[in-house]
mmCIF file of C-alpha atoms and ligand atoms in Angstrom:
data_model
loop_
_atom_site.group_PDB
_atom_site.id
_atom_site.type_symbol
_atom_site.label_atom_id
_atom_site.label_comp_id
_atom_site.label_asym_id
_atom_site.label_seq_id
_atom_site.Cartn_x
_atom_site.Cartn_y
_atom_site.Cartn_z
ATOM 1 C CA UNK A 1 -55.355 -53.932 -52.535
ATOM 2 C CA UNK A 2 -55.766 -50.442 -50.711
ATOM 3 C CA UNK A 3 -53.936 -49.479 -47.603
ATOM 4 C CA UNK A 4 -55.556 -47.177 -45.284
ATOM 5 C CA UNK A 5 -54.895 -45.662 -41.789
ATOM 6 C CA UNK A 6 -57.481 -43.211 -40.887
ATOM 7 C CA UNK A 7 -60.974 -43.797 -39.738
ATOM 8 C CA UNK A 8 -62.500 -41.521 -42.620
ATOM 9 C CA UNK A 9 -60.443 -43.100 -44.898
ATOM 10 C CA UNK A 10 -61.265 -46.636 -43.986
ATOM 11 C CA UNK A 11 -65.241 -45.489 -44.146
ATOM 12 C CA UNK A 12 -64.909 -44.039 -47.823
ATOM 13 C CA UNK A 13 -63.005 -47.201 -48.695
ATOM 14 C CA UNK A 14 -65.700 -49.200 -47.035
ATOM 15 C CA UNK A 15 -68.720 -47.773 -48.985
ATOM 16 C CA UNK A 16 -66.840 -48.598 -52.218
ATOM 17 C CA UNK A 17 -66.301 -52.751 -51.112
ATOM 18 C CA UNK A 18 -68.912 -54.764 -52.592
ATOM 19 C CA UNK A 19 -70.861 -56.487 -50.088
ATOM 20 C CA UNK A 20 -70.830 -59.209 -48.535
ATOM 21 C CA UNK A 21 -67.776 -58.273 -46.510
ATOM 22 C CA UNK A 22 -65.598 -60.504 -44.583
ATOM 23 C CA UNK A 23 -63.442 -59.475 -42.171
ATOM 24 C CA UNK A 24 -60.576 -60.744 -40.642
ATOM 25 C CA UNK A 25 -58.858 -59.051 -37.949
ATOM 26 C CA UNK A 26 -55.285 -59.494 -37.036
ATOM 27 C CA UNK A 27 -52.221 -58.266 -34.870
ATOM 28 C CA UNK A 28 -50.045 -58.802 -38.194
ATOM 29 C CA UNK A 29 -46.614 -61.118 -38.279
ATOM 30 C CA UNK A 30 -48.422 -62.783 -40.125
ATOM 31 C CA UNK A 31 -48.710 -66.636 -41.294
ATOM 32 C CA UNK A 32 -50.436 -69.400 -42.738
ATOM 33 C CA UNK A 33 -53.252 -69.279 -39.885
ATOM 34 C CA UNK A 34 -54.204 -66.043 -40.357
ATOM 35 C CA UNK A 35 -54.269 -66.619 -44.681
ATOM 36 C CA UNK A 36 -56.589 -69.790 -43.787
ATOM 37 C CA UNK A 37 -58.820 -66.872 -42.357
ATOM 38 C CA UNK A 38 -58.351 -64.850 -45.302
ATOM 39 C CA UNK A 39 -59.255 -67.673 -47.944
ATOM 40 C CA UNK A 40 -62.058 -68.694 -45.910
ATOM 41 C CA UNK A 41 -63.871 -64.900 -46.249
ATOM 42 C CA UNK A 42 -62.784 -64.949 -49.926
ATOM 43 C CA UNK A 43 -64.582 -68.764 -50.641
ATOM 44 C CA UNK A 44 -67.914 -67.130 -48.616
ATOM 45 C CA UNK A 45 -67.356 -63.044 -49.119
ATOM 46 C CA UNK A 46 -67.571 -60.267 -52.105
ATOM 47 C CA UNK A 47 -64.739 -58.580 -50.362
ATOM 48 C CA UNK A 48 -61.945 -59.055 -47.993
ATOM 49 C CA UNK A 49 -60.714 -56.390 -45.470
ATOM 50 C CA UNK A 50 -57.967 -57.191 -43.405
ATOM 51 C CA UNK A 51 -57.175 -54.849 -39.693
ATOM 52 C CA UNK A 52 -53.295 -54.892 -38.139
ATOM 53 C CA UNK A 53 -53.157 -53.943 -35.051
ATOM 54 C CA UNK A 54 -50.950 -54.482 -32.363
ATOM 55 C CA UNK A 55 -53.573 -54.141 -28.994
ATOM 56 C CA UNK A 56 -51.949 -53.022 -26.335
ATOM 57 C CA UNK A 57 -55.111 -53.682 -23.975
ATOM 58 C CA UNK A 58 -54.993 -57.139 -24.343
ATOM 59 C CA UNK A 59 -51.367 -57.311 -22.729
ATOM 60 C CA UNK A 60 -50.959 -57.776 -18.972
ATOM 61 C CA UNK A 61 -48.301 -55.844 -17.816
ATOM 62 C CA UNK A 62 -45.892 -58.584 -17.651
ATOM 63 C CA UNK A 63 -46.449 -59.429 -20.919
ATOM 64 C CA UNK A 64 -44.517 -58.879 -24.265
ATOM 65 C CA UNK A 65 -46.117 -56.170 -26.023
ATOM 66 C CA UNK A 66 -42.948 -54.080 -26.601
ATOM 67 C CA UNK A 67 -41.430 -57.466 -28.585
ATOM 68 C CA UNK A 68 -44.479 -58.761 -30.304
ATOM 69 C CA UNK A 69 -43.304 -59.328 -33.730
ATOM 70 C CA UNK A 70 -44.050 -57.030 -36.422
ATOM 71 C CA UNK A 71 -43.159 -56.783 -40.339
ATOM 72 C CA UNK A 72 -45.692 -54.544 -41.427
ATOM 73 C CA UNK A 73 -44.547 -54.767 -45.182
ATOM 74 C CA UNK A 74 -44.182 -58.290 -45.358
ATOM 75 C CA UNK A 75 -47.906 -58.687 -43.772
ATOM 76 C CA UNK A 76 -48.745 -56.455 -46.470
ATOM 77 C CA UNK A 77 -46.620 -58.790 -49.274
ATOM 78 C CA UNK A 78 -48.748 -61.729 -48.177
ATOM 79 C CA UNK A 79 -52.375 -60.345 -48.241
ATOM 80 C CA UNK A 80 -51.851 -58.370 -51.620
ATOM 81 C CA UNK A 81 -50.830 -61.945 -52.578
ATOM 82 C CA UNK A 82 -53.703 -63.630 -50.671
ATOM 83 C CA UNK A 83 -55.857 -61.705 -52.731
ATOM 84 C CA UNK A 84 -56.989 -58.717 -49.517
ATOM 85 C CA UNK A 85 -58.948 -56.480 -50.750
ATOM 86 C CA UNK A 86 -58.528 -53.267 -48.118
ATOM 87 C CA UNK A 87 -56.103 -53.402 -45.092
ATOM 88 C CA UNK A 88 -56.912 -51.055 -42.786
ATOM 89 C CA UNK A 89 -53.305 -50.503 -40.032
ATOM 90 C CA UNK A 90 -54.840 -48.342 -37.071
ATOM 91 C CA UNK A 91 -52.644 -46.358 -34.609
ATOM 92 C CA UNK A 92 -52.959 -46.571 -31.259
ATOM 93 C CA UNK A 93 -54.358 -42.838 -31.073
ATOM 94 C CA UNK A 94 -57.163 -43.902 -33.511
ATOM 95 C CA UNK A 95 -58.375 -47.004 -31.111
ATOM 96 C CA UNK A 96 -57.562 -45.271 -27.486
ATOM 97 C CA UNK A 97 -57.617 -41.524 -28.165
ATOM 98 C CA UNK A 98 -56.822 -39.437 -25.125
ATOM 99 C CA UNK A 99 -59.249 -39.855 -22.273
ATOM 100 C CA UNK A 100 -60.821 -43.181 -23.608
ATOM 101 C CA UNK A 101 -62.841 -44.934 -21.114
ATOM 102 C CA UNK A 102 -65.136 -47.360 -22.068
ATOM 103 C CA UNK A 103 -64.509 -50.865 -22.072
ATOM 104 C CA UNK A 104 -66.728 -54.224 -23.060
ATOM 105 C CA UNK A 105 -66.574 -56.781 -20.375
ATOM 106 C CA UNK A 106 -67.794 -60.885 -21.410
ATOM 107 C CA UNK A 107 -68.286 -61.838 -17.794
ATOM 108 C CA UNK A 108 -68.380 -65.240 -16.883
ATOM 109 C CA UNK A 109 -66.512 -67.370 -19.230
ATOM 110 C CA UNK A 110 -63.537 -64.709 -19.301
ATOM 111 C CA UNK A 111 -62.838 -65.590 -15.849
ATOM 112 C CA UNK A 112 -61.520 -69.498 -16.791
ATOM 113 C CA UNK A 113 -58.913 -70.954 -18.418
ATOM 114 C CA UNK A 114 -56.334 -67.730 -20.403
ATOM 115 C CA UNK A 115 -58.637 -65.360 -18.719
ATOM 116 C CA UNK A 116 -57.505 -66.702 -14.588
ATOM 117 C CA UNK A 117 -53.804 -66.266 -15.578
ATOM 118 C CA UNK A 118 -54.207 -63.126 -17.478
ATOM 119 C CA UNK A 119 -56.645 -61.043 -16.086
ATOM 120 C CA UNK A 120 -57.585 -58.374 -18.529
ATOM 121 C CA UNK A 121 -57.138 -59.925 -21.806
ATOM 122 C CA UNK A 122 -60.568 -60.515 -22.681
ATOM 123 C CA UNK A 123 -61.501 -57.258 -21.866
ATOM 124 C CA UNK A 124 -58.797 -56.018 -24.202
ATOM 125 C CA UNK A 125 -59.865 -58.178 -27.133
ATOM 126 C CA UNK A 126 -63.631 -57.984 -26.754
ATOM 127 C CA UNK A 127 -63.431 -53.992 -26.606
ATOM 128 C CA UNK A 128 -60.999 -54.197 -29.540
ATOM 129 C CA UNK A 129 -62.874 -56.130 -31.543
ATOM 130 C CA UNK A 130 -66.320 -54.747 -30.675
ATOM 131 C CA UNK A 131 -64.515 -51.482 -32.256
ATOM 132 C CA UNK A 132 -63.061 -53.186 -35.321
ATOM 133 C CA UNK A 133 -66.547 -54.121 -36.272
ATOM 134 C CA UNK A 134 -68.420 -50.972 -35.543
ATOM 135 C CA UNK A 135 -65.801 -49.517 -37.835
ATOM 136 C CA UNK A 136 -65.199 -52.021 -40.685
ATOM 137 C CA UNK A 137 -69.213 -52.934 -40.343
ATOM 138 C CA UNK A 138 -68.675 -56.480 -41.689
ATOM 139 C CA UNK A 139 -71.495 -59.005 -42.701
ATOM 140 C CA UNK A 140 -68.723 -61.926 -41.059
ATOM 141 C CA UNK A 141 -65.987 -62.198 -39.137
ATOM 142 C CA UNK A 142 -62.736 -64.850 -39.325
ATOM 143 C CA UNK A 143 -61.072 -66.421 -36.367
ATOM 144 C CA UNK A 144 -59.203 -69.482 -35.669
ATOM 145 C CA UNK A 145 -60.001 -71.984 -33.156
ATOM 146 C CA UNK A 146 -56.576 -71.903 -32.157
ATOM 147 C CA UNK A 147 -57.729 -69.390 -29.620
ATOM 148 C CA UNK A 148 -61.080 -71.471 -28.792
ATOM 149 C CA UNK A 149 -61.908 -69.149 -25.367
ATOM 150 C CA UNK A 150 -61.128 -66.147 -27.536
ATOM 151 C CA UNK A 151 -63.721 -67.400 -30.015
ATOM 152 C CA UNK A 152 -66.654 -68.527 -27.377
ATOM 153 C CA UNK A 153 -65.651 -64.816 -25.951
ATOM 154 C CA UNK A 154 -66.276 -62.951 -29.032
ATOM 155 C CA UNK A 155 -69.111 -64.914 -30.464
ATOM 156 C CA UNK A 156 -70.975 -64.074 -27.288
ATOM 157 C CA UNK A 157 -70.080 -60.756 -26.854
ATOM 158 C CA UNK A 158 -71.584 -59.948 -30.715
ATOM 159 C CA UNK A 159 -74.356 -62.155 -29.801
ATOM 160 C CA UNK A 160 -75.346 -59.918 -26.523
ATOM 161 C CA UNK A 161 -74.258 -56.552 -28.264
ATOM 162 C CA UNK A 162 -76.381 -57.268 -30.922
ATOM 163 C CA UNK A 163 -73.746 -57.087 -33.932
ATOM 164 C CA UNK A 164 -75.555 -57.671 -37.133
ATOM 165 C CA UNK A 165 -72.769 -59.997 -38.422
ATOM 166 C CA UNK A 166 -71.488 -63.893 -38.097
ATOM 167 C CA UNK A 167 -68.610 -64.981 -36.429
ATOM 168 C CA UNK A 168 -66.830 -67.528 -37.969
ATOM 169 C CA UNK A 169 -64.388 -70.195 -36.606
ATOM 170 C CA UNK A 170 -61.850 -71.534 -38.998
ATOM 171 C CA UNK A 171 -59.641 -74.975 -37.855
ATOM 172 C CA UNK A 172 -56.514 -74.426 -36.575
ATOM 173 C CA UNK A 173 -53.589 -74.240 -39.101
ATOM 174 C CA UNK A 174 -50.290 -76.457 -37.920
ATOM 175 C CA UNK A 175 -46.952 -77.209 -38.859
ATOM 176 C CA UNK A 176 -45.882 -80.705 -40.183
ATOM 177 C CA UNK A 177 -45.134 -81.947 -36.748
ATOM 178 C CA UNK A 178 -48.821 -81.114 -35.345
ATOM 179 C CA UNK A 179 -47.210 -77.643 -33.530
ATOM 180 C CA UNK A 180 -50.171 -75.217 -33.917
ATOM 181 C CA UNK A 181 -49.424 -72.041 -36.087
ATOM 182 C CA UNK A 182 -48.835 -68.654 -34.030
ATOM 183 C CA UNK A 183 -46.519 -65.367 -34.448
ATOM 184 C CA UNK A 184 -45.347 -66.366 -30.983
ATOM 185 C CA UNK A 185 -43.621 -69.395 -32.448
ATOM 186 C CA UNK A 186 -40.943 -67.199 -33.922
ATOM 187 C CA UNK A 187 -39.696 -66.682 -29.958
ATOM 188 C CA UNK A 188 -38.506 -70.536 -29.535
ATOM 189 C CA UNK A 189 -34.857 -71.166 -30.207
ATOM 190 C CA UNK A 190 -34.205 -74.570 -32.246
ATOM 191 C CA UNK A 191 -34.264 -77.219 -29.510
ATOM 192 C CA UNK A 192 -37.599 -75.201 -28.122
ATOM 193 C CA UNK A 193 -38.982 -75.002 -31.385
ATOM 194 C CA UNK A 194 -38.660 -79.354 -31.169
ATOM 195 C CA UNK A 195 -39.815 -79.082 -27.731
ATOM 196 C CA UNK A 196 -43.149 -77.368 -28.600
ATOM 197 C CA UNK A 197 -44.474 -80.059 -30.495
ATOM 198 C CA UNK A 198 -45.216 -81.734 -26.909
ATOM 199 C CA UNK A 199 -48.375 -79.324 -26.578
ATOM 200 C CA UNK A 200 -50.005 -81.509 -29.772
ATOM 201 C CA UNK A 201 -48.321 -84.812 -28.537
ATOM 202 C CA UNK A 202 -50.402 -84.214 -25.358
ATOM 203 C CA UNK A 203 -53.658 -83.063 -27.052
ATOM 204 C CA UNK A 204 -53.075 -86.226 -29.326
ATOM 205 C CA UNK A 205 -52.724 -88.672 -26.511
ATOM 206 C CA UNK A 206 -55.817 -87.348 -24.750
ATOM 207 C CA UNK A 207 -57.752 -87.356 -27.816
ATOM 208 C CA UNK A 208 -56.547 -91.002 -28.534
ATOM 209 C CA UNK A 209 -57.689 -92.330 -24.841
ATOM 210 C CA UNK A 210 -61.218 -90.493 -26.039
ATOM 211 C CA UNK A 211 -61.115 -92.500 -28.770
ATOM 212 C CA UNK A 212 -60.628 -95.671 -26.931
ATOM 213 C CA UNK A 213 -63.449 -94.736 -24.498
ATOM 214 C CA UNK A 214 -62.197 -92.834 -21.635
ATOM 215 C CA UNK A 215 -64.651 -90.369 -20.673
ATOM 216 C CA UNK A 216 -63.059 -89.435 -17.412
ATOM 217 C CA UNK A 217 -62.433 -85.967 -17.645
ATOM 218 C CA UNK A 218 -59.393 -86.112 -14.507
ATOM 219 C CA UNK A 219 -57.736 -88.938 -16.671
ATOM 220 C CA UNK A 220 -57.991 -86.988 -19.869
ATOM 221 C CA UNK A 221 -56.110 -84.297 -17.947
ATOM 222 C CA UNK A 222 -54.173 -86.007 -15.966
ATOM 223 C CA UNK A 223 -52.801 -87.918 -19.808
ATOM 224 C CA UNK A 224 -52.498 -84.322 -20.950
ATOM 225 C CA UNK A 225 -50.285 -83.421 -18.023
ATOM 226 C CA UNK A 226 -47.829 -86.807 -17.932
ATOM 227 C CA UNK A 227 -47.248 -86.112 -21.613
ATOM 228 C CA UNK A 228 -45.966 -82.572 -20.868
ATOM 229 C CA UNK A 229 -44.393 -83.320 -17.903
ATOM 230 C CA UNK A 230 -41.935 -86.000 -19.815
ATOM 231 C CA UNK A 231 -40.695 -82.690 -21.750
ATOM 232 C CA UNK A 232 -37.747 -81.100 -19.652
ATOM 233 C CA UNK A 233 -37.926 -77.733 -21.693
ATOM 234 C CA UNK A 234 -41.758 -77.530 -20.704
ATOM 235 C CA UNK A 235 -43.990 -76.284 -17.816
ATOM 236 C CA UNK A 236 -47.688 -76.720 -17.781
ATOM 237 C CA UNK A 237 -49.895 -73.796 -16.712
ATOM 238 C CA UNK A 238 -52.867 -75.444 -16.816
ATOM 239 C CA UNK A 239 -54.476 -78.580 -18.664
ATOM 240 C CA UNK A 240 -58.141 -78.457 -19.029
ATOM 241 C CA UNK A 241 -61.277 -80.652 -19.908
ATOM 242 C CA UNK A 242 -64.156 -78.305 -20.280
ATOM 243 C CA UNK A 243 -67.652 -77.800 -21.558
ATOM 244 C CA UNK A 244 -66.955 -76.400 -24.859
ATOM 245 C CA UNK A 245 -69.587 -73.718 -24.451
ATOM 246 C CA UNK A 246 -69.392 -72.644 -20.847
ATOM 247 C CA UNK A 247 -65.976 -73.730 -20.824
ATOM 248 C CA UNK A 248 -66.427 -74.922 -17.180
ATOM 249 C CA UNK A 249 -63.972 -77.440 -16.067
ATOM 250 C CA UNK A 250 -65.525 -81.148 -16.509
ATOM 251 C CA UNK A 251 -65.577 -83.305 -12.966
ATOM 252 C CA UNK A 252 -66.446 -86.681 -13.678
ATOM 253 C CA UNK A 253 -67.552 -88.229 -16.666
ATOM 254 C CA UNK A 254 -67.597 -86.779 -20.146
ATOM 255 C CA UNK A 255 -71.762 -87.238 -20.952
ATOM 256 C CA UNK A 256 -74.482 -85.374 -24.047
ATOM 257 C CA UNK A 257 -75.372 -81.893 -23.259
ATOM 258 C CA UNK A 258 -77.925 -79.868 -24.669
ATOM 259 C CA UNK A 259 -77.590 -80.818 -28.608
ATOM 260 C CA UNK A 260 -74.089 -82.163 -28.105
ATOM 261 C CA UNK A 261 -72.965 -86.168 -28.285
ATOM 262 C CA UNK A 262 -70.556 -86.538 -25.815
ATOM 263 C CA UNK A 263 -67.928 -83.685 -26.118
ATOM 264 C CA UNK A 264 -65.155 -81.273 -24.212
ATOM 265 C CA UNK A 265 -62.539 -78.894 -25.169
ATOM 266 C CA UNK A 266 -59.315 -80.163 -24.524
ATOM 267 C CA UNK A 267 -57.177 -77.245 -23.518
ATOM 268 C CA UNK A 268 -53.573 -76.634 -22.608
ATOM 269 C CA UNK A 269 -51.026 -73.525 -21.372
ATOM 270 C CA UNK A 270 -47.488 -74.400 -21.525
ATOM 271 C CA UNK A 271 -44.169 -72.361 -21.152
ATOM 272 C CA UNK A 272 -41.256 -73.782 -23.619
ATOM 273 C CA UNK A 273 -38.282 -71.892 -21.947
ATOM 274 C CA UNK A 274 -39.992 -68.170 -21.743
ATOM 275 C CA UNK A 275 -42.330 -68.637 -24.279
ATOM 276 C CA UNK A 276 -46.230 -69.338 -23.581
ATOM 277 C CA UNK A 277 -47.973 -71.367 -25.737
ATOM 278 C CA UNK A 278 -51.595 -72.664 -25.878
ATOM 279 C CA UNK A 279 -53.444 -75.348 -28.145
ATOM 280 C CA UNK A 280 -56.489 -77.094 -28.108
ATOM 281 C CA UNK A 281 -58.255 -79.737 -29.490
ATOM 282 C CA UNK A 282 -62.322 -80.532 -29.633
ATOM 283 C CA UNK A 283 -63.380 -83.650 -28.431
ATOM 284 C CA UNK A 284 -66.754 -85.423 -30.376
ATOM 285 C CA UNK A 285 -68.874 -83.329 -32.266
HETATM 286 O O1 LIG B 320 -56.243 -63.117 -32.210
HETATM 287 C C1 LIG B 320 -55.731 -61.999 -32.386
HETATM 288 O O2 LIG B 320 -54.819 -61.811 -33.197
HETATM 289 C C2 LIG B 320 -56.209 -60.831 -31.536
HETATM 290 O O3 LIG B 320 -56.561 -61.243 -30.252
HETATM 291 C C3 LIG B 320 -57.367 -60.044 -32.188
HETATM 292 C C4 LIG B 320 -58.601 -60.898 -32.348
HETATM 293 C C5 LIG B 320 -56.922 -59.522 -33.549
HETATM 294 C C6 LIG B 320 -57.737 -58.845 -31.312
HETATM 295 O O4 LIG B 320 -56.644 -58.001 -31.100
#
């Protein structure tokens, strides 16, 4: 596996990778989720190339960029195992050099859901990303459906910048007890760490009433939001039943759009003690 830093060294190690290449990009601290993504370009890819990097454009201010968790050489333990084939660590400089000024902006469906209570992250991630692949020029791209808005976000934004490459959404990764993988998890101390598993005990509930035939999108919510609310170490931020692809909140009944059976994207934001954490689940097909 080669390590690289520089942007001329990542394009001479680039022309060498034997194409297809997948790429997965990552803010490192890393865990089973983000090896999912790496097995997943391996199974459909001729080469793997990894990016850690820390963006600071897709904190708000209030946000915990300065603690993010970071072990660059155990990432680097774990993909040499998993089999990476380049890793490519940018600085800071390299992304944002002095001056920089351009930014990519998804417009409507960043302003739901993550993007209302953190305005700015999607402009963060889509102008990071957009610059990941310009550089790494991948043939496909690895995320997790974890971050489901992050996904719709940068699936349309290579769609309408015309990136010659496909984005692909791998399942969510969780824990034994149904608590979705994240580097954020590390935060919780042990009785918030038991606590967290509400956010999948809610999801489950909802999904379960689906299953029974509820298709009241206010009920699904409103199940999602009793759950949480029986956890005294938790504080809903919002829980959502939206379209999955406009990811407009749902009023009414749950009915077939476009292609789709009946379906929504069951979404929730909760704080366990300081810690934000959000999960998701896809209703139907
Ligand atoms: O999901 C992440 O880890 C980040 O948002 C991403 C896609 C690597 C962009 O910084």
């Amino acid at each position: 596996m080669e390590t690289v830093i520089a942007l001329d060294e990542l394009r001479l190690a680039r022309l060498r990778l034997p194409e297809t290449v997948g790429f997965v990009p990552t803010m490192g601290f890393l865990h089973e989720g983000h090896l999912s993504l790496v097995r997943a370009a391996q199974a459909e890819c001729a080469s793997v190339v990894v990016s850690i990097f820390v963006n600071p454009t897709q904190f708000g201010p209030n946000e915990d960029l300065a603690a993010y968790p970071r072990d660059l050489q155990r990432d680097l333990r774990m993909l040499a195992e998993a089999g990476a084939d380049l890793v490519w660590t940018p600085t800071p400089e390299i992304l944002y050099p002095f001056g920089y000024q351009t930014w990519v902006t998804v417009e409507q469906i960043t302003q739901l859901l993550e993007g209302a209570v953190r305005p700015g992250h999607f402009r963060g991630v889509a102008t990071v990303v957009a610059k990941l692949f310009s550089c790494v020029r991948p043939q496909r791209a690895y995320f997790g459906q974890k971050d489901a808005q992050q996904a719709a976000v940068i699936r349309r934004m290579a769609q309408d910048l015309n990136f010659d490459l496909q984005v692909v959404i791998c399942p969510t990764r969780r824990e034994a007890d149904g608590l979705a993988m994240s580097s954020r998890n590390t935060y919780l101390s042990p009785p918030e760490r038991q606590a967290a598993t509400i956010l999948y005990r809610a999801l489950s509930a909802a999904q379960q009433a689906f299953a029974a035939g509820e298709r009241d999108a206010g009920r699904l919510r409103q199940c999602m939001t009793e759950v949480i609310q029986s956890e005294p170490l938790a504080r809903l931020q919002y829980a959502s039943c939206a379209d999955p692809d406009s990811l407009q909140e749902i009023e009414g009944q749950i009915s077939p759009a476009g292609d789709h059976q009946d379906c929504a994207l069951l979404s929730l934001a909760v704080y366990i003690g300081k810690t934000r954490l959000i999960d998701n689940i896809l209703l139907g097909d």
